[in-house]
GROMACS .gro file of C-alpha atoms in nm:
model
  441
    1UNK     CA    1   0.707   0.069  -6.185
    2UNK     CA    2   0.853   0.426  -6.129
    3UNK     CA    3   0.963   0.504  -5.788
    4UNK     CA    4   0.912   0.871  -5.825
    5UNK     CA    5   0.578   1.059  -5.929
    6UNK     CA    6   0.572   1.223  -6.229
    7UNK     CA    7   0.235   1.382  -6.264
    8UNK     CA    8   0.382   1.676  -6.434
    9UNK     CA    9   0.569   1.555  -6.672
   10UNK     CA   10   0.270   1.363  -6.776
   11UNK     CA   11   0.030   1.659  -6.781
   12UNK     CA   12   0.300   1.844  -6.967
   13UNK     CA   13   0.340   1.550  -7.229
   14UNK     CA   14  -0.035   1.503  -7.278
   15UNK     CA   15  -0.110   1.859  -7.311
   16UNK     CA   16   0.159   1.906  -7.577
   17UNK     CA   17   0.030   1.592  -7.764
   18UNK     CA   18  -0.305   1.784  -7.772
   19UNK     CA   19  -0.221   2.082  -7.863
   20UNK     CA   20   0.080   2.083  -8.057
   21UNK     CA   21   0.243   2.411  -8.095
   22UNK     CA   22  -0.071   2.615  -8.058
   23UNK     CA   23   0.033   2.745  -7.738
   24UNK     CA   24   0.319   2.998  -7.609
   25UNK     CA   25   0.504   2.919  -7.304
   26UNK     CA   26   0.257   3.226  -7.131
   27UNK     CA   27  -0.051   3.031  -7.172
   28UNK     CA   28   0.113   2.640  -7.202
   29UNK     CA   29   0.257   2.720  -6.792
   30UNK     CA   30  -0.104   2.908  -6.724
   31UNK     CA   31  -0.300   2.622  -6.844
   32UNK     CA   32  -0.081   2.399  -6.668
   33UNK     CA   33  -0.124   2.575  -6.370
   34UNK     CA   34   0.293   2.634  -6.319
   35UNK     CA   35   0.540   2.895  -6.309
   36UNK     CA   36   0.684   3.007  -6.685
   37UNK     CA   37   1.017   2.878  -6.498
   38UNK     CA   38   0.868   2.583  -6.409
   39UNK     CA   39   0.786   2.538  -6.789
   40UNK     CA   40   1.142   2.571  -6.870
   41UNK     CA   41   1.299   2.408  -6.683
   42UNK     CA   42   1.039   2.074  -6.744
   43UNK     CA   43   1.081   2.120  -7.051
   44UNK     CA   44   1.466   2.082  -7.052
   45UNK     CA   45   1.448   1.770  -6.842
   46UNK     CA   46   1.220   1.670  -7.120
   47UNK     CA   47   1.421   1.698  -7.380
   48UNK     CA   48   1.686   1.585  -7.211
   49UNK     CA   49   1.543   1.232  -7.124
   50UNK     CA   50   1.431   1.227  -7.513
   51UNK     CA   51   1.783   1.275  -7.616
   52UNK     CA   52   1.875   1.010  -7.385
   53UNK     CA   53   1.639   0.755  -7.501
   54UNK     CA   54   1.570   0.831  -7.917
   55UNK     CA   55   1.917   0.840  -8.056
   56UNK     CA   56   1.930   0.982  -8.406
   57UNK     CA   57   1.729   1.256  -8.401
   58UNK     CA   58   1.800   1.560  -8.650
   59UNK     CA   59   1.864   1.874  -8.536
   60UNK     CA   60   1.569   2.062  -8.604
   61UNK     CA   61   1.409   1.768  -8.422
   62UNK     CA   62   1.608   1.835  -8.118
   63UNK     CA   63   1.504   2.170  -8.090
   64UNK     CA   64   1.114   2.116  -8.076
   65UNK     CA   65   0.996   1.856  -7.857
   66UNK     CA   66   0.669   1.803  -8.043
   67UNK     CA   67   0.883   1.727  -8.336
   68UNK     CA   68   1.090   1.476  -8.169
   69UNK     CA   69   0.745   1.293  -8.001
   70UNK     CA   70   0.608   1.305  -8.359
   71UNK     CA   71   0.889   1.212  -8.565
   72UNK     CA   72   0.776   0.841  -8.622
   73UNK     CA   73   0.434   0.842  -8.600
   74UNK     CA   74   0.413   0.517  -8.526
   75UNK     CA   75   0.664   0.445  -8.267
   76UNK     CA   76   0.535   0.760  -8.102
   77UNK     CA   77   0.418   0.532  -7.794
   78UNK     CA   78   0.748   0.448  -7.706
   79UNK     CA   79   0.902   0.795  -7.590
   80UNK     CA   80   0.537   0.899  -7.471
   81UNK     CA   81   0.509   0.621  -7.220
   82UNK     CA   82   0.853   0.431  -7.174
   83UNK     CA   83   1.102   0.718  -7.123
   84UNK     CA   84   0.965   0.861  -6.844
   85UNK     CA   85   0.903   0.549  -6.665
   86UNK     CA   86   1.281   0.484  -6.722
   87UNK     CA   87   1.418   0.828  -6.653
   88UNK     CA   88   1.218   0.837  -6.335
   89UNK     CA   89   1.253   0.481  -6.176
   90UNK     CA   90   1.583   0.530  -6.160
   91UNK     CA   91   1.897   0.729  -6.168
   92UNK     CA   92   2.153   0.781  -6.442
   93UNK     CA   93   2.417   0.564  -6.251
   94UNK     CA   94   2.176   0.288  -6.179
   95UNK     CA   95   2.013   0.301  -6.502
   96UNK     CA   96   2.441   0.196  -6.671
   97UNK     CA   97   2.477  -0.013  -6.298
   98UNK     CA   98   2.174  -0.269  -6.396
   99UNK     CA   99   2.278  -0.214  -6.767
  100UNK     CA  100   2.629  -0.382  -6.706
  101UNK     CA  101   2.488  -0.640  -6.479
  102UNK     CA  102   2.228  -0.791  -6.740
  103UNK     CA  103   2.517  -0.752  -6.983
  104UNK     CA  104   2.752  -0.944  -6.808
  105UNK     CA  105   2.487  -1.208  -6.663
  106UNK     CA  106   2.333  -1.248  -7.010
  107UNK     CA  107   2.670  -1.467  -7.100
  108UNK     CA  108   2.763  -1.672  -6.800
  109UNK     CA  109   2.665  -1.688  -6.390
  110UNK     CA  110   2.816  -1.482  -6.231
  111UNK     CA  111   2.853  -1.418  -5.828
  112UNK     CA  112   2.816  -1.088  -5.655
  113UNK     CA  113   3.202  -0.997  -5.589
  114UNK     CA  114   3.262  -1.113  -5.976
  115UNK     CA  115   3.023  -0.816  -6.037
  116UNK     CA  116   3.104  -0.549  -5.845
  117UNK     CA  117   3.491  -0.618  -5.952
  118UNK     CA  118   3.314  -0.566  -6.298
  119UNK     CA  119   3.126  -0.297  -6.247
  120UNK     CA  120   3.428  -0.137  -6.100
  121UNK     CA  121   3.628  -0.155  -6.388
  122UNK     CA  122   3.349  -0.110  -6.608
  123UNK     CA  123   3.183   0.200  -6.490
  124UNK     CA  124   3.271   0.557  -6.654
  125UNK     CA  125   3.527   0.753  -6.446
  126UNK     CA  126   3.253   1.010  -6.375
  127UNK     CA  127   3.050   0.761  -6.195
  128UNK     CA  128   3.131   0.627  -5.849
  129UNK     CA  129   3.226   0.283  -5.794
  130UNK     CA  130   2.935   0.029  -5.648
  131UNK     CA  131   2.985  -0.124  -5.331
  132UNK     CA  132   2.866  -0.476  -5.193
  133UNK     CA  133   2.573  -0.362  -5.051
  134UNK     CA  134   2.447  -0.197  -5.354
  135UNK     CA  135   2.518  -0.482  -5.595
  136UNK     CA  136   2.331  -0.722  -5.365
  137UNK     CA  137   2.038  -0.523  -5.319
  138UNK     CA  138   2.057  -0.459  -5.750
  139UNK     CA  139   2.042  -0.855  -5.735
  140UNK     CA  140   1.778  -0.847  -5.491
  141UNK     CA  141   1.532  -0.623  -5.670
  142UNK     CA  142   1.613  -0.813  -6.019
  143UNK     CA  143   1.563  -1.117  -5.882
  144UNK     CA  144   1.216  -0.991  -5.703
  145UNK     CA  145   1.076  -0.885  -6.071
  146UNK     CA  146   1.191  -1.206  -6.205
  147UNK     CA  147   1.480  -1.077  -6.494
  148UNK     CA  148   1.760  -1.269  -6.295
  149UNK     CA  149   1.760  -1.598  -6.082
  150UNK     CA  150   1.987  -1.822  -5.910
  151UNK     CA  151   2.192  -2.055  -6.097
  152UNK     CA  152   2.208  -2.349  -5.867
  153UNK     CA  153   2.169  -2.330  -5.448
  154UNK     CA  154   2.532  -2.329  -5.358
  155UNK     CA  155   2.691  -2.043  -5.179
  156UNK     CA  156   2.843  -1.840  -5.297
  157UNK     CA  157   2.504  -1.798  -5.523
  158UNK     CA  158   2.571  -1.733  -5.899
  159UNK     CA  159   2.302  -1.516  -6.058
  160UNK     CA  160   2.181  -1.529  -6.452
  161UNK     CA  161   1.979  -1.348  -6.646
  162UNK     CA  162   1.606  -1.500  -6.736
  163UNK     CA  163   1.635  -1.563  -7.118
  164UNK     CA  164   1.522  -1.894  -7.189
  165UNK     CA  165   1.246  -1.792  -7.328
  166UNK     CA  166   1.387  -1.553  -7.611
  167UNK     CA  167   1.682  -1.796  -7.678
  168UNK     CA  168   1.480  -2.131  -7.686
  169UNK     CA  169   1.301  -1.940  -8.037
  170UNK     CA  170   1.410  -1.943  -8.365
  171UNK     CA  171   1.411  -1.663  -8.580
  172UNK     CA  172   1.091  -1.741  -8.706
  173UNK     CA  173   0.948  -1.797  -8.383
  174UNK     CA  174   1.063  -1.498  -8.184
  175UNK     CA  175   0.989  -1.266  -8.522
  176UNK     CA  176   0.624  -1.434  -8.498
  177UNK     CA  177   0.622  -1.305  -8.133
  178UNK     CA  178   0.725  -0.961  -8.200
  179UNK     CA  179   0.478  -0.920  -8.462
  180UNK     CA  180   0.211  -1.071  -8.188
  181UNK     CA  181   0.337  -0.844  -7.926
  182UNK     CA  182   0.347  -0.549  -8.117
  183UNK     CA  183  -0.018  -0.595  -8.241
  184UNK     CA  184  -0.148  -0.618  -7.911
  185UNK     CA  185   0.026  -0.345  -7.750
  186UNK     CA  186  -0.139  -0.060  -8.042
  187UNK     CA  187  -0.444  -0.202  -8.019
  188UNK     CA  188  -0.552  -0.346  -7.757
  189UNK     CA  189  -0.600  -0.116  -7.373
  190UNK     CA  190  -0.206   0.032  -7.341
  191UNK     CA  191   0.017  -0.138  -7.113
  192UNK     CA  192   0.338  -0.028  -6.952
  193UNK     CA  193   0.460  -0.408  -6.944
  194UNK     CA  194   0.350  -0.451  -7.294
  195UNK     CA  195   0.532  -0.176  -7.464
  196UNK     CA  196   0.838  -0.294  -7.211
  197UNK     CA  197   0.770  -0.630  -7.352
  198UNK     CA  198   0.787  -0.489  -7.711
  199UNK     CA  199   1.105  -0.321  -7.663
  200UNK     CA  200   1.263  -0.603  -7.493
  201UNK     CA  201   1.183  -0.838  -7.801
  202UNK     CA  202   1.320  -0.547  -8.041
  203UNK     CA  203   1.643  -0.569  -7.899
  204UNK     CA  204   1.649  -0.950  -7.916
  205UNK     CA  205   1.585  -0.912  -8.276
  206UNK     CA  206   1.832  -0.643  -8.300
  207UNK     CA  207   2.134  -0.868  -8.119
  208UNK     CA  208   2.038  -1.156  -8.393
  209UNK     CA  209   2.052  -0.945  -8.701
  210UNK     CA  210   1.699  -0.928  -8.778
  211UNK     CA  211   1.564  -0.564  -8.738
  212UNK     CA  212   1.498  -0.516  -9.103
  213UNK     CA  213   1.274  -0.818  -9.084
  214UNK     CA  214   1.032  -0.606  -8.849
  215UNK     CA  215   1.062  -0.235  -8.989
  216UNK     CA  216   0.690  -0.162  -9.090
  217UNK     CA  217   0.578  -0.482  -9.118
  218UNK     CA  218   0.259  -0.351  -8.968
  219UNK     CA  219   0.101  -0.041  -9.017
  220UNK     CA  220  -0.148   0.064  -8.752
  221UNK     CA  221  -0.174   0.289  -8.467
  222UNK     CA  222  -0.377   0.270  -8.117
  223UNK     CA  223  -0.580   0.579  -8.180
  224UNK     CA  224  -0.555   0.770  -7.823
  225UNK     CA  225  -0.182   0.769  -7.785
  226UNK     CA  226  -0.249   1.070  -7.552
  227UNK     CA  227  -0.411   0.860  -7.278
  228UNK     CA  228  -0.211   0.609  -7.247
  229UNK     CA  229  -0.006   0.809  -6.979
  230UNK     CA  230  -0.349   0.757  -6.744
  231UNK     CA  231  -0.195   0.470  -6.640
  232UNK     CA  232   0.051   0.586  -6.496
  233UNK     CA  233  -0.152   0.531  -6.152
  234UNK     CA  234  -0.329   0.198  -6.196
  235UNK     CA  235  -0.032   0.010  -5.988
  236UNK     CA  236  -0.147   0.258  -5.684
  237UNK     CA  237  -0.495   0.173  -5.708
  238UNK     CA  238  -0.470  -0.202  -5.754
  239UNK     CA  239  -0.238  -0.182  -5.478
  240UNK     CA  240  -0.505  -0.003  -5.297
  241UNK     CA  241  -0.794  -0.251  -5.425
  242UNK     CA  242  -0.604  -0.577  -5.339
  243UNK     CA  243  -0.487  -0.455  -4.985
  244UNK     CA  244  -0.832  -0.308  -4.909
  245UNK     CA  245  -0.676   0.072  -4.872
  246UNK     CA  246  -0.812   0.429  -4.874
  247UNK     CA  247  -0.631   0.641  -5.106
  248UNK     CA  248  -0.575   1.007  -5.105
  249UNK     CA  249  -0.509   1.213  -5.405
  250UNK     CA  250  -0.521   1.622  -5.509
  251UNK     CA  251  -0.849   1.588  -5.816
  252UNK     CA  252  -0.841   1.839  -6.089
  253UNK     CA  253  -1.138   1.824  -6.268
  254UNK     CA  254  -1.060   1.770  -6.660
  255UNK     CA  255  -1.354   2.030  -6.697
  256UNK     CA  256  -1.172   2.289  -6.522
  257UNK     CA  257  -0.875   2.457  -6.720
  258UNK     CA  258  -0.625   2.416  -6.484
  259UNK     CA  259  -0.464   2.029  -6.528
  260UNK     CA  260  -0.182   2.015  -6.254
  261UNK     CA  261  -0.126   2.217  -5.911
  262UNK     CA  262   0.228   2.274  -5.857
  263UNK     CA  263   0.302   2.210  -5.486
  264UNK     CA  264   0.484   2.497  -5.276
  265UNK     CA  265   0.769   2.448  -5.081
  266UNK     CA  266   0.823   2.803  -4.963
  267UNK     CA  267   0.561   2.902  -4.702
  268UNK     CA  268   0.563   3.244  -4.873
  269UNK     CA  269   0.523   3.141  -5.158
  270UNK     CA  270   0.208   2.933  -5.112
  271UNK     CA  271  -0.169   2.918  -5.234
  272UNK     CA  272  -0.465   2.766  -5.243
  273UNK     CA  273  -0.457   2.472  -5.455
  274UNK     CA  274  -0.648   2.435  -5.742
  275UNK     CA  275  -0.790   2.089  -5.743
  276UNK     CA  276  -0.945   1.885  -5.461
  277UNK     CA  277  -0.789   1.727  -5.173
  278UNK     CA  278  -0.977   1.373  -5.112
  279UNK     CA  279  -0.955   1.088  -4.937
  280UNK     CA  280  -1.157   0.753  -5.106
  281UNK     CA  281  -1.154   0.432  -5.041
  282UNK     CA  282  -1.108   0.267  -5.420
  283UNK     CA  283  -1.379  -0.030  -5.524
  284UNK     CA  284  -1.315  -0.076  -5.918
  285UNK     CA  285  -1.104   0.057  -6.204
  286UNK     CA  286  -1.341   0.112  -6.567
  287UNK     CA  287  -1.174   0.128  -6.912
  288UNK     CA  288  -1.387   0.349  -7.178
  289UNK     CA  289  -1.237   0.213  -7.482
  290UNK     CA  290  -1.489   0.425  -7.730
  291UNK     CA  291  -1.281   0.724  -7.549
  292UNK     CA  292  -0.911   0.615  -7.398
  293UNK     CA  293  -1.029   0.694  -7.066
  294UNK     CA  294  -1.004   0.527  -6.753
  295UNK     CA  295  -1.246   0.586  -6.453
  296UNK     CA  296  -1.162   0.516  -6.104
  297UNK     CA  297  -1.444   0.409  -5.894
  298UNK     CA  298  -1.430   0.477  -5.509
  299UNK     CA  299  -1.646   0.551  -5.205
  300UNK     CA  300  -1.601   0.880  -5.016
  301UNK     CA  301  -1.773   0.932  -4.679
  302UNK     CA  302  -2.123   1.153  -4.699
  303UNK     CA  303  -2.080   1.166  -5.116
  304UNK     CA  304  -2.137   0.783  -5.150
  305UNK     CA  305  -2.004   0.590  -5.516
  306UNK     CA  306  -1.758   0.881  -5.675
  307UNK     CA  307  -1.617   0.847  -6.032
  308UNK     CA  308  -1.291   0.996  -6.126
  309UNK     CA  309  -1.138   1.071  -6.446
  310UNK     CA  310  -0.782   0.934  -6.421
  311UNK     CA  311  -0.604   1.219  -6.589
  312UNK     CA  312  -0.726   1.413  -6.343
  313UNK     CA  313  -0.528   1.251  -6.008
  314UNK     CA  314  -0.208   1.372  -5.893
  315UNK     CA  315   0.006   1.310  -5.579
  316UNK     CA  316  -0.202   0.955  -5.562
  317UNK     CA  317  -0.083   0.801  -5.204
  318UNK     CA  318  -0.196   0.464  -5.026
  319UNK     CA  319  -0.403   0.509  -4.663
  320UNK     CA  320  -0.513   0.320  -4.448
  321UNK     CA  321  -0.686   0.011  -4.448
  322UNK     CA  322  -1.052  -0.088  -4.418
  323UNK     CA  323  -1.197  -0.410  -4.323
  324UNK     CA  324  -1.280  -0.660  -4.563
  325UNK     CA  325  -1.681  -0.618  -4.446
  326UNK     CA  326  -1.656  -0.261  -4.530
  327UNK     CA  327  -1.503  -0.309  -4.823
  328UNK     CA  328  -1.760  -0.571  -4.955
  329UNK     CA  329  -2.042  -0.364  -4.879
  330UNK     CA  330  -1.928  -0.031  -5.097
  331UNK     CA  331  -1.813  -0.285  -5.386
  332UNK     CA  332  -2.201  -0.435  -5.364
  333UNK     CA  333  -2.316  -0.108  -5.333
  334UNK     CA  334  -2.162   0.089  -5.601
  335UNK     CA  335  -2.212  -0.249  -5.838
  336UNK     CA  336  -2.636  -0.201  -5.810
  337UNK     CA  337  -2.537   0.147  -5.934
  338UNK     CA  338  -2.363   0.077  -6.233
  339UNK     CA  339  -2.536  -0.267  -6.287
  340UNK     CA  340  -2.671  -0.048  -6.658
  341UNK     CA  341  -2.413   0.141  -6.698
  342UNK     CA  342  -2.282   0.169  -7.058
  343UNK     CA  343  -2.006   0.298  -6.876
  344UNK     CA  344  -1.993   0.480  -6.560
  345UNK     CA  345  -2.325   0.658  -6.606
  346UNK     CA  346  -2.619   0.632  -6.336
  347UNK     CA  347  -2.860   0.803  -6.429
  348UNK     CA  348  -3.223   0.693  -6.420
  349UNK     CA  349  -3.254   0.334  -6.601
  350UNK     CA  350  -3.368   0.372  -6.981
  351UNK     CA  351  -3.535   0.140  -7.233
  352UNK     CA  352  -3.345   0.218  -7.590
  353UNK     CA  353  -3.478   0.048  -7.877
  354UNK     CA  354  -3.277   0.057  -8.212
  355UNK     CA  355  -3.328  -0.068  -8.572
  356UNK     CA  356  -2.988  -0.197  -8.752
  357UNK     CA  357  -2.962  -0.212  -9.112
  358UNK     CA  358  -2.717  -0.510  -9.274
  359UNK     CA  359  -2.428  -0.335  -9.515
  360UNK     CA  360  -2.618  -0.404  -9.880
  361UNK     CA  361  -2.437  -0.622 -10.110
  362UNK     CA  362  -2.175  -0.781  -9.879
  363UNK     CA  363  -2.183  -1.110  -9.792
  364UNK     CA  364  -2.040  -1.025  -9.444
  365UNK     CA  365  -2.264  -0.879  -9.186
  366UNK     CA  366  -2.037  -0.641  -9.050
  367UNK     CA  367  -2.238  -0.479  -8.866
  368UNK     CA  368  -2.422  -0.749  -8.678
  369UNK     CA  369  -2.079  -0.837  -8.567
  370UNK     CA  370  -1.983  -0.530  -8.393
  371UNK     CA  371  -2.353  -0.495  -8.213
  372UNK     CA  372  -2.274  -0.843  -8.044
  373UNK     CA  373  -1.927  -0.747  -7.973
  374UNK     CA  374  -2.004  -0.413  -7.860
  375UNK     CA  375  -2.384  -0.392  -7.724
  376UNK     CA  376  -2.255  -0.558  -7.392
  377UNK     CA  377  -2.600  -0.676  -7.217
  378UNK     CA  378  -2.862  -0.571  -7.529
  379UNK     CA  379  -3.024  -0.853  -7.713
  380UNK     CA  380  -3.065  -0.885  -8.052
  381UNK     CA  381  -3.393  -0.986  -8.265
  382UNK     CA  382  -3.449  -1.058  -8.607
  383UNK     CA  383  -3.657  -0.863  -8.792
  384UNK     CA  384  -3.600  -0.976  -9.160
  385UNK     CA  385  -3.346  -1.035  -9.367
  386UNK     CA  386  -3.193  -0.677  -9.436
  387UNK     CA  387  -3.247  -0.553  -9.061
  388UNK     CA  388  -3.256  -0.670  -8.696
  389UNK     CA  389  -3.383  -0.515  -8.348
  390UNK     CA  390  -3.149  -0.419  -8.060
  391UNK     CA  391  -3.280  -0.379  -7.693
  392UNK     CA  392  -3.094  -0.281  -7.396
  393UNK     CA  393  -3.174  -0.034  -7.052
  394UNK     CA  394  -2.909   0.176  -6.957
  395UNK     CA  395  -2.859   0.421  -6.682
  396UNK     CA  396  -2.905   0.729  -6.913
  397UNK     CA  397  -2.828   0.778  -7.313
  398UNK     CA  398  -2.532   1.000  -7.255
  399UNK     CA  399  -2.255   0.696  -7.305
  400UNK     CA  400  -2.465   0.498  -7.530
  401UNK     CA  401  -2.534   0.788  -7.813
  402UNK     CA  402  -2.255   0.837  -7.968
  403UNK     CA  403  -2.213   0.434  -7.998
  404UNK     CA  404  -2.552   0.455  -8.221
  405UNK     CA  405  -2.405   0.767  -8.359
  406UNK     CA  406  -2.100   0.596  -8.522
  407UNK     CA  407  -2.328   0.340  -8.701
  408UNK     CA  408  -2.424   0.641  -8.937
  409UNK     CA  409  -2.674   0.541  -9.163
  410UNK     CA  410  -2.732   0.190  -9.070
  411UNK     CA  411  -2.864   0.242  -8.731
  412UNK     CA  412  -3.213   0.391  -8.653
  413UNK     CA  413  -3.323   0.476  -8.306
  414UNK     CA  414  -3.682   0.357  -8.242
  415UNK     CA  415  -3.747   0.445  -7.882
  416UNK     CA  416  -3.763   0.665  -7.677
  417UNK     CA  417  -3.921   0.940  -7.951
  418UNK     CA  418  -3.742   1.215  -7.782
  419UNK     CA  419  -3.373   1.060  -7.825
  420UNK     CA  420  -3.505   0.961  -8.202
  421UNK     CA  421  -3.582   1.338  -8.246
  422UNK     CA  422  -3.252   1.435  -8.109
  423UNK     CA  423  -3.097   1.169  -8.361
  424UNK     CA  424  -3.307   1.378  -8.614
  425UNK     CA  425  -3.228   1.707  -8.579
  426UNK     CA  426  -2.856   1.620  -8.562
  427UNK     CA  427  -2.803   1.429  -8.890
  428UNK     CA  428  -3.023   1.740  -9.006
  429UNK     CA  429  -2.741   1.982  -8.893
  430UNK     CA  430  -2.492   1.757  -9.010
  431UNK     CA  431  -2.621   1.788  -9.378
  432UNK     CA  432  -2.658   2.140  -9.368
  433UNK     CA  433  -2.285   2.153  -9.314
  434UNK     CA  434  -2.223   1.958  -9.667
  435UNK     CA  435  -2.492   2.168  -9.850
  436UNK     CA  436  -2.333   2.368 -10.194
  437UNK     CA  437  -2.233   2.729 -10.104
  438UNK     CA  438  -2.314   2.807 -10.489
  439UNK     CA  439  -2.653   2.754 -10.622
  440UNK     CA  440  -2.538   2.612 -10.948
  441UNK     CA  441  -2.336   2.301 -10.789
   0.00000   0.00000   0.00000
């Protein structure tokens, strides 16, 4: 995971995603709550880690950044989430360090003196020369996230990289796993180890010979590339969860305009922040998958069970710890709360009755399928043959409606009356907007 927070690179990135070129540098820096200097000189680094990472762009590509995030649309997860975990985990010189060492212990073991004397000769002349120490400890952290291990016991040890796996599969086989792989991770809730997984297995296909085999096999796309940068902070927060820790975090409100508070150094220079300063203790971590958003759910002193949008945490820290007593209680606690949530809602518990029509003339039942997929704890009666009953009490009809909503003209809410007449006068509003300007159409 990346050593270094990046919470404005990843407000800048999302923010551009969103909004394209709509905005000038004036209102982009204003809405990001920065300096116009500060915009300029992000957006430099920016391009400069693109460059670094997406060979082969064109020039006009180069110069706009939205461009260069959009020019595949499909690979467009790549740059979005991988490049600035790379550029910020680690440095330029450790970054071609670790490069050379895989390299080189991808083809035989090798001890730690036979790779610093390559490294040494191996390294660019603008780059200084690795000692002992910081080989071993490269070895060490390797070894720690399981890419290298020890080749036998013996000392000196001999170190090799972990490729069994990739080179015990044929063609076939590791093709089959790409195409696996690369299904799951733009579909399925984004993953920083799955799109590292995907581009792992793309340059094992690469070294064999076989990247034409993979080029657009697939066409699909994981439809909220924007929030996939949210994650950025889940390894805090299960660090926090698992080790029973209070975190603290600055929380800008995705509500308010602002979306990042730049953090003065200079006492004359600074202001009152724009967000809120908290300290929580961290129970549970929700994924809204109708949305791309993920919710963290904590306990904060006097204000009881708080939920957090996760774009809106920067500076996200570890605290202290709580006992495990504690800690059970405000878990037990805040799961009564949301034991009916469709989500995170809890609101007063509601009885919502629905009527669900089968697709006409299609053998498959579509939509019975997704109701049992998606209702979560709703049961499901037949009715007769072309439609069925759905039941299920949630904490509020805020998350659930626009669930029914997508169902269009297949679903029809029975109960309560007043979220039937809602349903009403909105499909009323909606066919207004498709009604003939002329009178002779």
């Amino acid at each position: 995971m990346a050593r270094e927070s990046f919470d404005k690179e990843i407000q800048f990135l999302r923010l551009l995603t969103l909004t394209g070129d709509a905005y000038n540098r004036q209102q982009f820096a204003a809405r990001l709550g920065i300096s116009v200097h500060t915009y300029d000189k992000t957006l430099r680094y920016l391009k400069e880690m693109m460059n670094a990472n997406q060979q082969g762009l064109t020039n006009e590509q180069d110069m706009a950044l939205t461009e260069a995030i959009r020019y595949n649309h499909y690979e467009s997860a790549d740059p979005l989430l991988l490049f600035l975990y790379r550029a910020k985990s680690i440095k330029a010189s450790e970054s071609l360090r670790l490069t050379l060492l895989l390299s080189a212990m991808r083809q035989q073991a090798l001890t730690a003196m036979e790779l610093m004397d390559l490294c040494s000769e191996s390294m660019p002349a603008d780059y200084p020369a690795p000692d002992e120490k910081t080989i071993r400890g490269d070895l060490k952290y390797l070894e720690e996230i399981g890419v290298i291990f020890r080749a036998d016991g013996k000392r000196p040890y001999r170190y090799r990289a972990s490729t069994e796996l990739v080179d015990a599969l044929t063609n076939d086989e590791l093709i089959d796993l790409y195409d696996y792989v690369d299904i799951l991770a733009n579909t399925q809730i984004p993953s920083v180890q799955g799109y590292l997984l995907r581009d792992t297995l793309k340059k094992a296909l690469r070294l064999r010979g076989l990247e034409t085999d993979i080029t657009e096999s697939h066409v699909y796309k994981y439809h909220y590339h924007s929030r996939i940068l949210d994650e950025a902070h889940l390894y805090t927060i299960y660090q926090a969860i698992e080790g029973r820790r209070k975190l603290t975090f600055l929380y800008l409100s995705p509500k308010k305009e602002k979306r990042y508070a730049s953090k003065n150094t200079n006492p004359l220079f600074e202001r009152e922040s724009e967000g809120t300063d908290l300290t929580v203790l961290p129970l549970r971590v929700i994924y809204d998958h109708q949305y791309g958003r993920w919710y963290l759910i904590a306990h904060q002193g006097k204000q009881g069970v708080m939920k957090f949008r996760m774009e809106g945490l920067t500076g996200v820290e570890l605290g202290d710890a709580v006992a495990e007593e504690e800690f059970d209680m405000r878990l037990a606690h805040a799961e009564r709360q949301l034991q009916q949530s469709w989500v995170i809602d809890s609101m007063r518990p509601l009885p919502v009755k629905v009527r669900f029509f089968r697709p006409e003339g299609s053998a498959h039942d579509f939509v019975r399928e997704r109701v049992e997929s998606q209702g979560q704890w709703g049961t499901i009666t037949e009715e007769s043959e072309s439609t069925f009953i759905y039941e299920i009490v949630v904490n509020g009809i805020t998350e659930i409606k626009p669930w029914l909503r997508s169902f269009g003209s297949s679903c029809e809410v029975l109960a309560p009356l007043w979220l039937r007449k809602e349903f009403i006068t909105e499909w009323k509003e909606i066919q207004s907007y498709y009604e003939p300007v002329r009178e002779d159409l």
